[in-house]
C-alpha atoms as a PDB file:
ATOM      1  CA  MET A   1     -10.281 -25.531  21.718  1.00  0.00           C
ATOM      2  CA  ARG A   2      -8.068 -22.500  21.463  1.00  0.00           C
ATOM      3  CA  THR A   3      -5.138 -23.903  23.356  1.00  0.00           C
ATOM      4  CA  VAL A   4      -1.970 -23.991  21.344  1.00  0.00           C
ATOM      5  CA  ILE A   5       0.974 -26.000  22.492  1.00  0.00           C
ATOM      6  CA  PHE A   6       4.033 -24.532  20.908  1.00  0.00           C
ATOM      7  CA  ALA A   7       5.994 -27.187  19.158  1.00  0.00           C
ATOM      8  CA  LYS A   8       9.223 -26.135  20.816  1.00  0.00           C
ATOM      9  CA  VAL A   9       8.925 -24.311  24.103  1.00  0.00           C
ATOM     10  CA  SER A  10      12.705 -24.447  24.187  1.00  0.00           C
ATOM     11  CA  LEU A  11      12.794 -21.788  21.440  1.00  0.00           C
ATOM     12  CA  ALA A  12      11.469 -19.285  23.977  1.00  0.00           C
ATOM     13  CA  ALA A  13      14.117 -20.423  26.423  1.00  0.00           C
ATOM     14  CA  VAL A  14      16.792 -19.902  23.775  1.00  0.00           C
ATOM     15  CA  ALA A  15      15.494 -16.401  23.139  1.00  0.00           C
ATOM     16  CA  LEU A  16      15.628 -15.640  26.851  1.00  0.00           C
ATOM     17  CA  VAL A  17      19.169 -16.994  27.107  1.00  0.00           C
ATOM     18  CA  VAL A  18      20.257 -14.897  24.141  1.00  0.00           C
ATOM     19  CA  LEU A  19      18.600 -11.830  25.610  1.00  0.00           C
ATOM     20  CA  GLY A  20      19.877 -12.571  29.095  1.00  0.00           C
ATOM     21  CA  SER A  21      23.435 -13.099  27.941  1.00  0.00           C
ATOM     22  CA  CYS A  22      23.734  -9.495  26.780  1.00  0.00           C
ATOM     23  CA  SER A  23      25.988  -7.458  28.971  1.00  0.00           C
ATOM     24  CA  ASP A  24      24.432  -4.587  30.893  1.00  0.00           C
ATOM     25  CA  SER A  25      27.103  -2.404  29.349  1.00  0.00           C
ATOM     26  CA  VAL A  26      25.485  -2.836  25.936  1.00  0.00           C
ATOM     27  CA  THR A  27      23.147   0.092  25.404  1.00  0.00           C
ATOM     28  CA  GLY A  28      19.513  -0.988  25.464  1.00  0.00           C
ATOM     29  CA  ALA A  29      20.158  -4.667  26.225  1.00  0.00           C
ATOM     30  CA  THR A  30      18.447  -4.595  29.593  1.00  0.00           C
ATOM     31  CA  SER A  31      15.673  -2.431  28.222  1.00  0.00           C
ATOM     32  CA  PHE A  32      15.014  -4.818  25.318  1.00  0.00           C
ATOM     33  CA  GLN A  33      15.141  -7.818  27.648  1.00  0.00           C
ATOM     34  CA  SER A  34      12.734  -6.130  30.024  1.00  0.00           C
ATOM     35  CA  ARG A  35      10.294  -5.255  27.231  1.00  0.00           C
ATOM     36  CA  TYR A  36      10.482  -8.808  25.920  1.00  0.00           C
ATOM     37  CA  GLY A  37       9.665 -10.096  29.401  1.00  0.00           C
ATOM     38  CA  VAL A  38       6.627  -7.812  29.526  1.00  0.00           C
ATOM     39  CA  ALA A  39       5.420  -9.072  26.142  1.00  0.00           C
ATOM     40  CA  ARG A  40       5.955 -12.734  26.957  1.00  0.00           C
ATOM     41  CA  THR A  41       4.359 -12.451  30.409  1.00  0.00           C
ATOM     42  CA  ALA A  42       1.348 -10.677  28.924  1.00  0.00           C
ATOM     43  CA  LEU A  43       0.963 -13.433  26.312  1.00  0.00           C
ATOM     44  CA  GLU A  44       1.250 -16.211  28.863  1.00  0.00           C
ATOM     45  CA  SER A  45      -1.159 -14.542  31.286  1.00  0.00           C
ATOM     46  CA  GLY A  46      -3.822 -13.887  28.654  1.00  0.00           C
ATOM     47  CA  ASN A  47      -3.434 -10.109  28.478  1.00  0.00           C
ATOM     48  CA  TYR A  48      -3.452 -10.135  24.691  1.00  0.00           C
ATOM     49  CA  ASP A  49      -3.952  -6.408  24.119  1.00  0.00           C
ATOM     50  CA  LYS A  50      -0.872  -5.668  26.215  1.00  0.00           C
ATOM     51  CA  ALA A  51       1.068  -8.460  24.511  1.00  0.00           C
ATOM     52  CA  ARG A  52       0.072  -7.161  21.081  1.00  0.00           C
ATOM     53  CA  ARG A  53       1.279  -3.647  21.923  1.00  0.00           C
ATOM     54  CA  ALA A  54       4.528  -4.919  23.463  1.00  0.00           C
ATOM     55  CA  TYR A  55       5.377  -7.220  20.540  1.00  0.00           C
ATOM     56  CA  THR A  56       4.554  -4.451  18.067  1.00  0.00           C
ATOM     57  CA  ARG A  57       7.025  -2.141  19.816  1.00  0.00           C
ATOM     58  CA  LEU A  58       9.700  -4.847  19.940  1.00  0.00           C
ATOM     59  CA  LEU A  59       9.258  -5.593  16.247  1.00  0.00           C
ATOM     60  CA  GLN A  60       9.615  -1.926  15.393  1.00  0.00           C
ATOM     61  CA  GLU A  61      13.033  -1.973  17.029  1.00  0.00           C
ATOM     62  CA  GLU A  62      16.108  -3.717  15.709  1.00  0.00           C
ATOM     63  CA  ALA A  63      15.549  -7.222  17.078  1.00  0.00           C
ATOM     64  CA  GLY A  64      18.171  -8.800  14.829  1.00  0.00           C
ATOM     65  CA  PRO A  65      18.142 -12.586  14.798  1.00  0.00           C
ATOM     66  CA  LEU A  66      15.229 -12.633  17.272  1.00  0.00           C
ATOM     67  CA  THR A  67      12.847 -11.016  14.778  1.00  0.00           C
ATOM     68  CA  PRO A  68      11.333 -14.283  13.459  1.00  0.00           C
ATOM     69  CA  ARG A  69      10.789 -15.548  17.000  1.00  0.00           C
ATOM     70  CA  LEU A  70       9.096 -12.294  18.013  1.00  0.00           C
ATOM     71  CA  GLN A  71       6.935 -12.458  14.882  1.00  0.00           C
ATOM     72  CA  LEU A  72       5.922 -16.016  15.786  1.00  0.00           C
ATOM     73  CA  GLU A  73       5.023 -14.986  19.320  1.00  0.00           C
ATOM     74  CA  TYR A  74       3.049 -12.049  17.924  1.00  0.00           C
ATOM     75  CA  ALA A  75       1.170 -14.463  15.621  1.00  0.00           C
ATOM     76  CA  HIS A  76       0.543 -16.666  18.652  1.00  0.00           C
ATOM     77  CA  THR A  77      -0.857 -13.634  20.480  1.00  0.00           C
ATOM     78  CA  GLU A  78      -3.300 -13.044  17.632  1.00  0.00           C
ATOM     79  CA  LEU A  79      -4.230 -16.729  17.634  1.00  0.00           C
ATOM     80  CA  ARG A  80      -4.929 -16.850  21.338  1.00  0.00           C
ATOM     81  CA  SER A  81      -6.921 -13.627  21.214  1.00  0.00           C
ATOM     82  CA  GLY A  82      -9.210 -15.088  18.549  1.00  0.00           C
ATOM     83  CA  ASN A  83      -7.910 -13.090  15.589  1.00  0.00           C
ATOM     84  CA  PHE A  84      -7.538 -16.238  13.513  1.00  0.00           C
ATOM     85  CA  GLN A  85      -7.261 -14.609  10.090  1.00  0.00           C
ATOM     86  CA  GLN A  86      -4.500 -12.275  11.309  1.00  0.00           C
ATOM     87  CA  ALA A  87      -2.681 -15.118  13.071  1.00  0.00           C
ATOM     88  CA  ALA A  88      -2.797 -17.306   9.960  1.00  0.00           C
ATOM     89  CA  SER A  89      -1.546 -14.465   7.805  1.00  0.00           C
ATOM     90  CA  LEU A  90       1.352 -13.599  10.124  1.00  0.00           C
ATOM     91  CA  ALA A  91       2.347 -17.247  10.470  1.00  0.00           C
ATOM     92  CA  ALA A  92       2.136 -17.761   6.686  1.00  0.00           C
ATOM     93  CA  GLY A  93       4.713 -15.000   6.221  1.00  0.00           C
ATOM     94  CA  LEU A  94       7.058 -16.870   8.527  1.00  0.00           C
ATOM     95  CA  VAL A  95       6.362 -20.195   6.817  1.00  0.00           C
ATOM     96  CA  ALA A  96       7.468 -18.592   3.551  1.00  0.00           C
ATOM     97  CA  SER A  97      10.656 -17.138   5.016  1.00  0.00           C
ATOM     98  CA  GLN A  98      11.856 -19.724   7.539  1.00  0.00           C
ATOM     99  CA  LYS A  99      13.396 -23.178   7.342  1.00  0.00           C
ATOM    100  CA  ASP A 100      13.490 -26.312   9.416  1.00  0.00           C
ATOM    101  CA  GLU A 101      12.028 -26.192  12.946  1.00  0.00           C
ATOM    102  CA  ALA A 102      11.297 -22.464  12.788  1.00  0.00           C
ATOM    103  CA  ARG A 103       9.170 -23.091   9.697  1.00  0.00           C
ATOM    104  CA  ALA A 104       7.492 -26.047  11.400  1.00  0.00           C
ATOM    105  CA  ALA A 105       6.651 -23.910  14.459  1.00  0.00           C
ATOM    106  CA  ALA A 106       5.102 -21.292  12.174  1.00  0.00           C
ATOM    107  CA  LEU A 107       3.157 -24.018  10.345  1.00  0.00           C
ATOM    108  CA  SER A 108       1.735 -25.218  13.653  1.00  0.00           C
ATOM    109  CA  VAL A 109       0.472 -21.719  14.489  1.00  0.00           C
ATOM    110  CA  GLN A 110      -0.833 -21.240  10.952  1.00  0.00           C
ATOM    111  CA  GLY A 111      -2.583 -24.619  10.989  1.00  0.00           C
ATOM    112  CA  THR A 112      -4.177 -23.980  14.364  1.00  0.00           C
ATOM    113  CA  ALA A 113      -5.417 -20.570  13.243  1.00  0.00           C
ATOM    114  CA  GLN A 114      -6.807 -22.020  10.016  1.00  0.00           C
ATOM    115  CA  HIS A 115      -8.515 -24.810  11.949  1.00  0.00           C
ATOM    116  CA  GLU A 116     -10.203 -22.355  14.313  1.00  0.00           C
ATOM    117  CA  LEU A 117     -11.103 -20.037  11.433  1.00  0.00           C
ATOM    118  CA  GLY A 118     -12.549 -22.973   9.512  1.00  0.00           C
ATOM    119  CA  LEU A 119     -14.705 -23.981  12.475  1.00  0.00           C
ATOM    120  CA  ARG A 120     -15.921 -20.405  12.842  1.00  0.00           C
ATOM    121  CA  LEU A 121     -16.799 -20.171   9.158  1.00  0.00           C
ATOM    122  CA  LEU A 122     -18.643 -23.488   9.278  1.00  0.00           C
ATOM    123  CA  SER A 123     -20.662 -22.299  12.282  1.00  0.00           C
ATOM    124  CA  GLU A 124     -21.630 -19.228  10.237  1.00  0.00           C
ATOM    125  CA  GLY A 125     -22.876 -21.461   7.419  1.00  0.00           C
ATOM    126  CA  LYS A 126     -19.948 -20.661   5.124  1.00  0.00           C
ATOM    127  CA  THR A 127     -19.262 -24.258   4.182  1.00  0.00           C
ATOM    128  CA  ALA A 128     -16.959 -23.770   1.187  1.00  0.00           C
ATOM    129  CA  GLU A 129     -14.754 -21.229   2.971  1.00  0.00           C
ATOM    130  CA  GLY A 130     -14.688 -23.290   6.156  1.00  0.00           C
ATOM    131  CA  LYS A 131     -13.794 -26.458   4.297  1.00  0.00           C
ATOM    132  CA  ALA A 132     -10.936 -24.681   2.502  1.00  0.00           C
ATOM    133  CA  GLN A 133      -9.524 -23.491   5.828  1.00  0.00           C
ATOM    134  CA  LEU A 134      -9.788 -26.992   7.323  1.00  0.00           C
ATOM    135  CA  GLN A 135      -8.017 -28.484   4.308  1.00  0.00           C
ATOM    136  CA  ALA A 136      -5.217 -25.923   4.597  1.00  0.00           C
ATOM    137  CA  ALA A 137      -4.903 -26.617   8.327  1.00  0.00           C
ATOM    138  CA  SER A 138      -4.707 -30.351   7.734  1.00  0.00           C
ATOM    139  CA  ALA A 139      -1.979 -29.839   5.137  1.00  0.00           C
ATOM    140  CA  ALA A 140       0.010 -27.653   7.540  1.00  0.00           C
ATOM    141  CA  PHE A 141      -0.216 -30.219  10.337  1.00  0.00           C
ATOM    142  CA  SER A 142       0.599 -33.067   7.953  1.00  0.00           C
ATOM    143  CA  GLU A 143       3.809 -31.351   6.910  1.00  0.00           C
ATOM    144  CA  VAL A 144       4.881 -30.701  10.489  1.00  0.00           C
ATOM    145  CA  LEU A 145       4.071 -34.237  11.596  1.00  0.00           C
ATOM    146  CA  LYS A 146       5.817 -35.796   8.588  1.00  0.00           C
ATOM    147  CA  GLN A 147       9.044 -33.810   8.893  1.00  0.00           C
ATOM    148  CA  TYR A 148       9.155 -32.921  12.600  1.00  0.00           C
ATOM    149  CA  SER A 149       7.104 -35.425  14.556  1.00  0.00           C
ATOM    150  CA  SER A 150       9.305 -34.665  17.568  1.00  0.00           C
ATOM    151  CA  LEU A 151       7.600 -31.261  17.746  1.00  0.00           C
ATOM    152  CA  ASP A 152       4.389 -33.008  18.804  1.00  0.00           C
ATOM    153  CA  PRO A 153       5.482 -34.990  21.858  1.00  0.00           C
ATOM    154  CA  LEU A 154       2.006 -35.072  23.410  1.00  0.00           C
ATOM    155  CA  GLY A 155       0.165 -35.786  20.170  1.00  0.00           C
ATOM    156  CA  SER A 156      -1.929 -32.610  20.248  1.00  0.00           C
ATOM    157  CA  MET A 157      -1.192 -31.708  16.627  1.00  0.00           C
ATOM    158  CA  ALA A 158      -1.903 -35.263  15.495  1.00  0.00           C
ATOM    159  CA  GLY A 159      -5.156 -35.176  17.450  1.00  0.00           C
ATOM    160  CA  ARG A 160      -6.138 -31.850  15.941  1.00  0.00           C
ATOM    161  CA  ARG A 161      -5.348 -33.155  12.454  1.00  0.00           C
ATOM    162  CA  ALA A 162      -7.456 -36.300  13.088  1.00  0.00           C
ATOM    163  CA  SER A 163     -10.330 -34.103  14.257  1.00  0.00           C
ATOM    164  CA  ILE A 164     -10.044 -31.998  11.106  1.00  0.00           C
ATOM    165  CA  GLU A 165      -9.993 -35.066   8.862  1.00  0.00           C
ATOM    166  CA  ALA A 166     -13.082 -36.467  10.601  1.00  0.00           C
ATOM    167  CA  ARG A 167     -14.895 -33.153  10.114  1.00  0.00           C
ATOM    168  CA  LEU A 168     -13.883 -32.936   6.476  1.00  0.00           C
ATOM    169  CA  LYS A 169     -15.468 -36.334   5.816  1.00  0.00           C
ATOM    170  CA  THR A 170     -18.816 -34.905   6.911  1.00  0.00           C
ATOM    171  CA  LEU A 171     -18.677 -31.917   4.551  1.00  0.00           C
END
């Protein structure tokens, strides 16, 4: 299952409010907001190539305090497009640099990417590598669930972690 439920959808809403609160008199504010809307819409509609290009352009600009959020959404784009190694790597960079809920959101993307990568490796007969990815994913989810259980209101992360643990017992 490649569906990822972001731990805090409200973070995207906060980003939109911040972007939307910029005055039109500020040079580039509307342009940045518009480009962000294109990137986010492309991600949500499954147009991952377009989303990847749009997020790359946004990240090359001065995004200020929105940079970590854009990086997380870019990692999510890679995750949803099946580039699990790239998604895990991008999310790991955020895990190392962020704190609190932002770190937990990055851990959830990293864990999901590692889970999917582990399953792929196992299907290719690469048991040791797959097992290592599943163990890393389980650790990521465990940390999120221990410190920020409120970020999993529907239990999807807990369910994914349980699935990983069940699979690990068979390896």
